[in-house]
Coordinates of C-alpha atoms in Angstrom, one line a residue:
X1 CA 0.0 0.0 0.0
X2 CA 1.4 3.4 -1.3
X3 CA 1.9 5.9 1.6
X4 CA -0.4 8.6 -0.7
X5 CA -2.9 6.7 -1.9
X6 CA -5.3 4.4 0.3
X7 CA -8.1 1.6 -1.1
X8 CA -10.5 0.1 0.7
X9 CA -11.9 -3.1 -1.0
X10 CA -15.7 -3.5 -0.4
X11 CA -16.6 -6.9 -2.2
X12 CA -19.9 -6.6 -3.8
X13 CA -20.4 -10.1 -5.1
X14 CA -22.6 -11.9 -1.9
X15 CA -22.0 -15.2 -2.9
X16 CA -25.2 -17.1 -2.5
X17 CA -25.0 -20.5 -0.6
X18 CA -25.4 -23.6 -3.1
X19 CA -27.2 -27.0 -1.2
X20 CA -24.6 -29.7 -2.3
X21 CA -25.7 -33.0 -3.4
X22 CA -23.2 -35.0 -3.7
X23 CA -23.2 -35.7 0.4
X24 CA -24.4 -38.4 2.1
X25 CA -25.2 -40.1 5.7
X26 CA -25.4 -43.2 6.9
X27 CA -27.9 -43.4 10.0
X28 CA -28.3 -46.2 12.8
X29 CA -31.6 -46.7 13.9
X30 CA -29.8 -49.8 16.5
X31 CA -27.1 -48.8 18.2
X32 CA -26.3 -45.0 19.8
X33 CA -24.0 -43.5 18.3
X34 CA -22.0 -39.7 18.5
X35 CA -23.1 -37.6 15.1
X36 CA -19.5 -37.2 13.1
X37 CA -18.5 -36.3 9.6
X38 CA -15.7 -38.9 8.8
X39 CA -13.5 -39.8 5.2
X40 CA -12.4 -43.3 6.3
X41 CA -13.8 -45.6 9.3
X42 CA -10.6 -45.3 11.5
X43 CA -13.0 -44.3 14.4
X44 CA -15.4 -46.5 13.9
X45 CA -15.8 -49.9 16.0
X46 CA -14.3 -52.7 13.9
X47 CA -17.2 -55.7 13.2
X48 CA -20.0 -53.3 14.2
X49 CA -22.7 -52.6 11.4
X50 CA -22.0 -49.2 11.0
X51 CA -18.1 -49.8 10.3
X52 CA -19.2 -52.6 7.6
X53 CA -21.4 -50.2 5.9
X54 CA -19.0 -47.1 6.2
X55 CA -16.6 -49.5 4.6
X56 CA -19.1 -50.7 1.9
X57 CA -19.4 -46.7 0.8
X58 CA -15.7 -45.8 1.2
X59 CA -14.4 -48.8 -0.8
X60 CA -16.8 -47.6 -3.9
X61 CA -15.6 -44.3 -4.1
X62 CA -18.2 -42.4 -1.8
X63 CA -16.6 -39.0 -0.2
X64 CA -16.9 -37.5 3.2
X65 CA -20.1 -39.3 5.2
X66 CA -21.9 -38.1 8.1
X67 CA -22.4 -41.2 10.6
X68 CA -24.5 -41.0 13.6
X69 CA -26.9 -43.7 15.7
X70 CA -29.3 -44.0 18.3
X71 CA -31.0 -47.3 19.3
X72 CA -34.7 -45.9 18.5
X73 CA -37.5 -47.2 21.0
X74 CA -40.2 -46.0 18.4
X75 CA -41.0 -45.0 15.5
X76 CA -41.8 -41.3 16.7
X77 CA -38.1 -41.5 17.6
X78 CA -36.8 -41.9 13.8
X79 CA -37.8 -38.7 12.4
X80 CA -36.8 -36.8 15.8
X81 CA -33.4 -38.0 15.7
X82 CA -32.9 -37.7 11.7
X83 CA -33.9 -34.0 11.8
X84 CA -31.2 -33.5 15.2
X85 CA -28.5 -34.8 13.0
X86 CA -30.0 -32.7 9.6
X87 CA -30.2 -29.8 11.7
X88 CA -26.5 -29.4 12.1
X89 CA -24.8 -31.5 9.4
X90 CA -25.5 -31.0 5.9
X91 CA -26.8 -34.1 3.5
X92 CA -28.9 -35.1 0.4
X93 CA -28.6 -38.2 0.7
X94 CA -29.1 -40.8 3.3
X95 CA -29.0 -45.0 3.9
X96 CA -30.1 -46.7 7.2
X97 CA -28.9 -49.5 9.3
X98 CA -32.2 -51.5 10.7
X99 CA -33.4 -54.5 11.9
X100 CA -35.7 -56.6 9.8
X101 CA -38.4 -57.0 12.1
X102 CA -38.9 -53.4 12.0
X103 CA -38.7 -52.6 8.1
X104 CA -41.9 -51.7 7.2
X105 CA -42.6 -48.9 10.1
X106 CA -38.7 -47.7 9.9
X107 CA -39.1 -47.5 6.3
X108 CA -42.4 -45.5 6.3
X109 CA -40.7 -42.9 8.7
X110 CA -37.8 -42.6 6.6
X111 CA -39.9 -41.9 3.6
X112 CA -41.7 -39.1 5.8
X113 CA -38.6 -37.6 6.8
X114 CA -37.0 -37.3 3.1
X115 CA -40.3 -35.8 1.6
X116 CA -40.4 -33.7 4.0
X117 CA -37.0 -32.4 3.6
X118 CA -36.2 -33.2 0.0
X119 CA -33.5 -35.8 0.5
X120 CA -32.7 -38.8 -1.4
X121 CA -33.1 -42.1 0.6
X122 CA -31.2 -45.1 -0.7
X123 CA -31.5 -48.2 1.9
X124 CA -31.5 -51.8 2.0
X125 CA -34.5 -54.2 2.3
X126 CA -33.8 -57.2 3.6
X127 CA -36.0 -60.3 3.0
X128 CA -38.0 -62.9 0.4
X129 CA -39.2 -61.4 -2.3
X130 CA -42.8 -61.3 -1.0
X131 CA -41.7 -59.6 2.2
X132 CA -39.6 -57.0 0.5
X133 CA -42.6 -56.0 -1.7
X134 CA -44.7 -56.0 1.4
X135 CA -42.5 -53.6 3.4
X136 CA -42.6 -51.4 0.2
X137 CA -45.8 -51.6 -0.7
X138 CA -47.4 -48.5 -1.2
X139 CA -44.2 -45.9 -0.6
X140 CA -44.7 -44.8 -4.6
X141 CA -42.1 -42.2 -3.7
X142 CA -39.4 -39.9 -5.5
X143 CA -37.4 -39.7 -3.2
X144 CA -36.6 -43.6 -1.9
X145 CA -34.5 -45.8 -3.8
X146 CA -34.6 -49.4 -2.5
X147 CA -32.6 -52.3 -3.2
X148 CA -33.6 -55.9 -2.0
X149 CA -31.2 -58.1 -0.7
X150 CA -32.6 -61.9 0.1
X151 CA -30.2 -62.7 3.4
X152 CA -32.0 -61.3 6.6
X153 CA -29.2 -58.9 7.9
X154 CA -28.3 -56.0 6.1
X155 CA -24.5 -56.2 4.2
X156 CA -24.1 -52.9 3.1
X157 CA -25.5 -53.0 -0.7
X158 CA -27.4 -49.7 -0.3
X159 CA -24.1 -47.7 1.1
X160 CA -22.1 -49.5 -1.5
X161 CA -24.3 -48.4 -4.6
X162 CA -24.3 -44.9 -3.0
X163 CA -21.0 -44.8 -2.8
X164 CA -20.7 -45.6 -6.4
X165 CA -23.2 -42.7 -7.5
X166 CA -23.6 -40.4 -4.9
X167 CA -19.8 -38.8 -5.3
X168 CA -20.7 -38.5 -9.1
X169 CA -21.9 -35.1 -11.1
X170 CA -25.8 -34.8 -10.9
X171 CA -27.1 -36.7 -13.7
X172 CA -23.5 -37.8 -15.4
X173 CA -24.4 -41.4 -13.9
X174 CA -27.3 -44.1 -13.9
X175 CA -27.8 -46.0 -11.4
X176 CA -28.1 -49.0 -13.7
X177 CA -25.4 -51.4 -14.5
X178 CA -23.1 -50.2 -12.0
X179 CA -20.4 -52.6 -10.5
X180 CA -20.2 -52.2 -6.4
X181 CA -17.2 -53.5 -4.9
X182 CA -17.3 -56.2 -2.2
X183 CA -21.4 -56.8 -2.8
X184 CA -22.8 -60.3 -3.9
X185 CA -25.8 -60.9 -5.8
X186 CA -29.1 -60.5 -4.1
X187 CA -29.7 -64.4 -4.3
X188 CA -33.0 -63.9 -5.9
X189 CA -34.6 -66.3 -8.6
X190 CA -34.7 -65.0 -12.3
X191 CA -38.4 -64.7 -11.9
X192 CA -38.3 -63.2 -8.2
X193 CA -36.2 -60.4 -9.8
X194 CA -38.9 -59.9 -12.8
X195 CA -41.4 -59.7 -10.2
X196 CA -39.0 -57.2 -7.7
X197 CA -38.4 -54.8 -10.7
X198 CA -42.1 -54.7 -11.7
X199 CA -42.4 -53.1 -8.6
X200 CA -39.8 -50.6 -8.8
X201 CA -37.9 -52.6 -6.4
X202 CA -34.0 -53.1 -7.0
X203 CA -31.2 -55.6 -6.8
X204 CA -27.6 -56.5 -7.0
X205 CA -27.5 -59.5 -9.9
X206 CA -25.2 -61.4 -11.9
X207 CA -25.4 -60.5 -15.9
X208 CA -22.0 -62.0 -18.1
X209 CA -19.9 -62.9 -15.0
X210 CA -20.6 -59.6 -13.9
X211 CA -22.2 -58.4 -10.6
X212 CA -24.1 -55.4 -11.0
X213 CA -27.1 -53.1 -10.0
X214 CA -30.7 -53.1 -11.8
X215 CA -31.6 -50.6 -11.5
X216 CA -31.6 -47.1 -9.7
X217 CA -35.5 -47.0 -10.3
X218 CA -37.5 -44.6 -6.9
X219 CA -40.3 -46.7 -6.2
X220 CA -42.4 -44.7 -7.7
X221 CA -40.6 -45.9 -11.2
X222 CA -38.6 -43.2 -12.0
X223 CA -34.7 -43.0 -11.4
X224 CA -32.2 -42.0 -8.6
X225 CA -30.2 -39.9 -11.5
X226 CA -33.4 -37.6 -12.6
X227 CA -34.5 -37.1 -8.8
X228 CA -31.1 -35.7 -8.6
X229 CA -31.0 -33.7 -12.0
X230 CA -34.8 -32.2 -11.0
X231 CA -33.4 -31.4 -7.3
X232 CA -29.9 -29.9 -8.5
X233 CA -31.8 -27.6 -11.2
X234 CA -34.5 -26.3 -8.6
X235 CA -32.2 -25.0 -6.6
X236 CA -29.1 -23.9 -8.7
X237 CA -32.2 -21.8 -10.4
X238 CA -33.2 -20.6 -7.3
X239 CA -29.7 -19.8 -6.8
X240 CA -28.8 -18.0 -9.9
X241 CA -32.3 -15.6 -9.6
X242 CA -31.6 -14.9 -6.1
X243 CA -27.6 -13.8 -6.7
X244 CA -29.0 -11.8 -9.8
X245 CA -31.5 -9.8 -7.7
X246 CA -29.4 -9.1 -4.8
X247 CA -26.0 -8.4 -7.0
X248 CA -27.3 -5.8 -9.2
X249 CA -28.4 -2.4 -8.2
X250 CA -32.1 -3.4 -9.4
X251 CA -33.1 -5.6 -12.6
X252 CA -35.6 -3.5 -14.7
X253 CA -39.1 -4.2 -16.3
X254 CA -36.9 -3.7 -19.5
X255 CA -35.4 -5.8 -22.5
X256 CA -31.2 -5.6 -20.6
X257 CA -33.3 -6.3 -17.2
X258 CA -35.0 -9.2 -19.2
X259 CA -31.7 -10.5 -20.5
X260 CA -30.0 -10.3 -17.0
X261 CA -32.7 -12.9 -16.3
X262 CA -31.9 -14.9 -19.1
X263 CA -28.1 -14.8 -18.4
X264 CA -28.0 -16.1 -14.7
X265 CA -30.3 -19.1 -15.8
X266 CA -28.1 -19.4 -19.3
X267 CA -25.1 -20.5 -16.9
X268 CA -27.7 -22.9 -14.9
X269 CA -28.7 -24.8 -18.1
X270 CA -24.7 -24.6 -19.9
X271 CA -23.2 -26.1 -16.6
X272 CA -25.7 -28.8 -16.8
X273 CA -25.4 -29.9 -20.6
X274 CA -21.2 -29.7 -19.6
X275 CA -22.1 -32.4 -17.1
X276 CA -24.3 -34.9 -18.8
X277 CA -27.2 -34.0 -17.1
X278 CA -28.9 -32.2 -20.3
X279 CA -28.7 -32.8 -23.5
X280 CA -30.5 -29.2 -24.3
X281 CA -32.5 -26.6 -22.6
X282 CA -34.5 -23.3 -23.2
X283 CA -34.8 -19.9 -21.3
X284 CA -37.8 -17.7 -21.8
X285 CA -38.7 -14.7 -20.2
X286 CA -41.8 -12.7 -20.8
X287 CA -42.1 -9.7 -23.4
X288 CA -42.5 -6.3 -21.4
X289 CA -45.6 -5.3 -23.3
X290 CA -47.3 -8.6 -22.1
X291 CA -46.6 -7.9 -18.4
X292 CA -49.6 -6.6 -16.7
X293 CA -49.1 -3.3 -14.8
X294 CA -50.1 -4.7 -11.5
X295 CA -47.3 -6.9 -11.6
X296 CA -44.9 -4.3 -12.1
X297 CA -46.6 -2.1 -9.2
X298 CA -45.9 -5.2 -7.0
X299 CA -42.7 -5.6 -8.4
X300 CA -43.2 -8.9 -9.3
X301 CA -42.2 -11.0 -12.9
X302 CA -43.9 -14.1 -13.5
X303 CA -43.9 -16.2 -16.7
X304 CA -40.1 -17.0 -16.6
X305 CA -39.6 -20.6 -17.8
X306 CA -36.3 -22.8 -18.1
X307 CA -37.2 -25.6 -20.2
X308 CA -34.5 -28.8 -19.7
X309 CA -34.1 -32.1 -22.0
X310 CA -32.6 -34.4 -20.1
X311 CA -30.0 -36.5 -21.3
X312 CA -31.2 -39.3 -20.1
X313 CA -29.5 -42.9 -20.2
X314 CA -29.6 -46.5 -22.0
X315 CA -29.7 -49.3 -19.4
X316 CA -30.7 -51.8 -22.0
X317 CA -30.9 -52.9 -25.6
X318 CA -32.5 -54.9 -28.0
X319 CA -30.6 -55.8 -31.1
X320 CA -31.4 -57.6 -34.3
X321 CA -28.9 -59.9 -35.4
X322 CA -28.9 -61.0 -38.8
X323 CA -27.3 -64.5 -40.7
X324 CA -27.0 -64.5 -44.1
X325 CA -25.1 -67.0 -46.5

């Protein structure tokens, strides 16, 4: 700094806080448990399920995981003791250690408590066919992807296959035809699996030697990857209209304040297509003579649309082979 000359640097820019989905926890409704945000399972218990399921997720790739338990006496207890450790840790997404005996009401709570929130819930089922699809029955959610494992103690599939996905760009990866380290097949028959995935229910199965996931369906019979994509562009929308509004001076009723719409949801939809997650998209913003005075008295704009293609993703083919002499 000269001696004659002073600046003061007032930054301007007000970053506006992005929600992050690429984290993950893995919740104990068994055994109590301190809330912690670890990268490996060094201070976990060895042999305990939540150090075999932290395992499962570290050894596929997953990132930094917030682990926590508490040996629930109810199920008012669940969704009291997920929100204490949402409260204060940040996470999208979110796999549970539970007994079998108590799938179905754990399972509804859990499905509560991610609607609620907007999480993703990615657990294990453990069971026959017939009593997986009876502890699912109904959930026809969004936001709960479920994987069915036959054996009747939970071996970590779900925290493996999040693992996998979870640390990926949102919507660069199906859920489909994905590899998970250390997992077996689910030991169900070919039929048993027909019948699992007509019910938007998932598995781990062998296919060419291979063991692999089919699929990443919500039970609800959409897909883990465009939950993500919808959730990631609602709020990185959100995101770009809110930094727009409070970075600029004002933003008019006028063609530039129109275009400084357009711009800040232009980066929304080019970062996306750069990660997989669209293959086009289409920003619209109403013409000025159509918007009705009132709104402009209130000071509000309505009629701005962002219109996305997603990519989408092959998970499997049908081919015509044809022999000739």
């Amino acid at each position: 700094m000269g001696r004659i000359v002073s600046v003061t640097v007032v930054d301007l820019t007000r970053p506006v806080e992005q929600k992050g989905f690429k984290t993950h926890a893995l919740l104990d409704f068994t055994t109590d448990l301190a809330t912690a945000v670890i990268s490996d399972v060094k201070t976990l218990t060895p042999s305990t399920q939540m150090y075999e399921q932290a395992s499962k997720y570290f050894g596929n790739g997953g990132g930094t995981l917030v682990v926590a338990g508490k040996a629930v006496t109810s199920s008012g207890d669940i969704g009291l003791f997920m929100a204490d450790v949402h409260s204060t840790n940040e996470f999208y997404g979110v796999t549970v250690i539970l007994p079998k005996a108590e799938q179905a009401t754990y399972v509804a709570e859990v499905q509560k408590f991610i609607e609620g929130n907007k999480l993703l819930g990615v657990i294990e089922v453990n069971g026959t066919k017939d009593e997986v699809v009876a502890v699912l029955d109904g959930t026809n959610s969004d936001r709960l992807v479920a994987f069915a494992n036959s054996i009747d103690v939970q071996n970590g599939t779900a925290s493996g296959v999040a693992g996998v996905c979870m640390p990926q760009d949102e919507g660069s990866i199906t859920w489909g035809n994905k590899v998970v380290t250390g997992i077996p097949a689910s030991g169900y028959s070919a039929s048993d699996e027909q019948a699992l995935l007509a019910k938007n229910i998932n598995y781990i199965t062998k296919e060419k030697g291979l063991i692999i996931t089919q699929f990443g369906r919500t039970t609800s019979g959409s897909n883990a990857d465009i939950t993500r994509s919808k959730d990631w562009l609602e709020n990185r929308c959100a995101e770009a209209l809110t930094s727009t509004l409070v970075n600029n001076k004002k933003v008019p009723f006028t063609t530039p304040g129109m275009a400084m719409i357009s711009s800040s949801l232009n980066q929304v939809g080019v970062q996306a297509v750069e990660m997989g997650m669209l293959d086009s998209f289409v920003v619209l913003t109403p013409a000025i003579s159509s918007i009705p005075t009132n709104d402009k008295a209130n000071r509000v704009l309505r009629g701005v649309k962002f219109i996305a293609t997603l990519s989408g993703a092959v998970e499997t083919i049908e081919m015509e082979l044809q022999v000739k002499l």
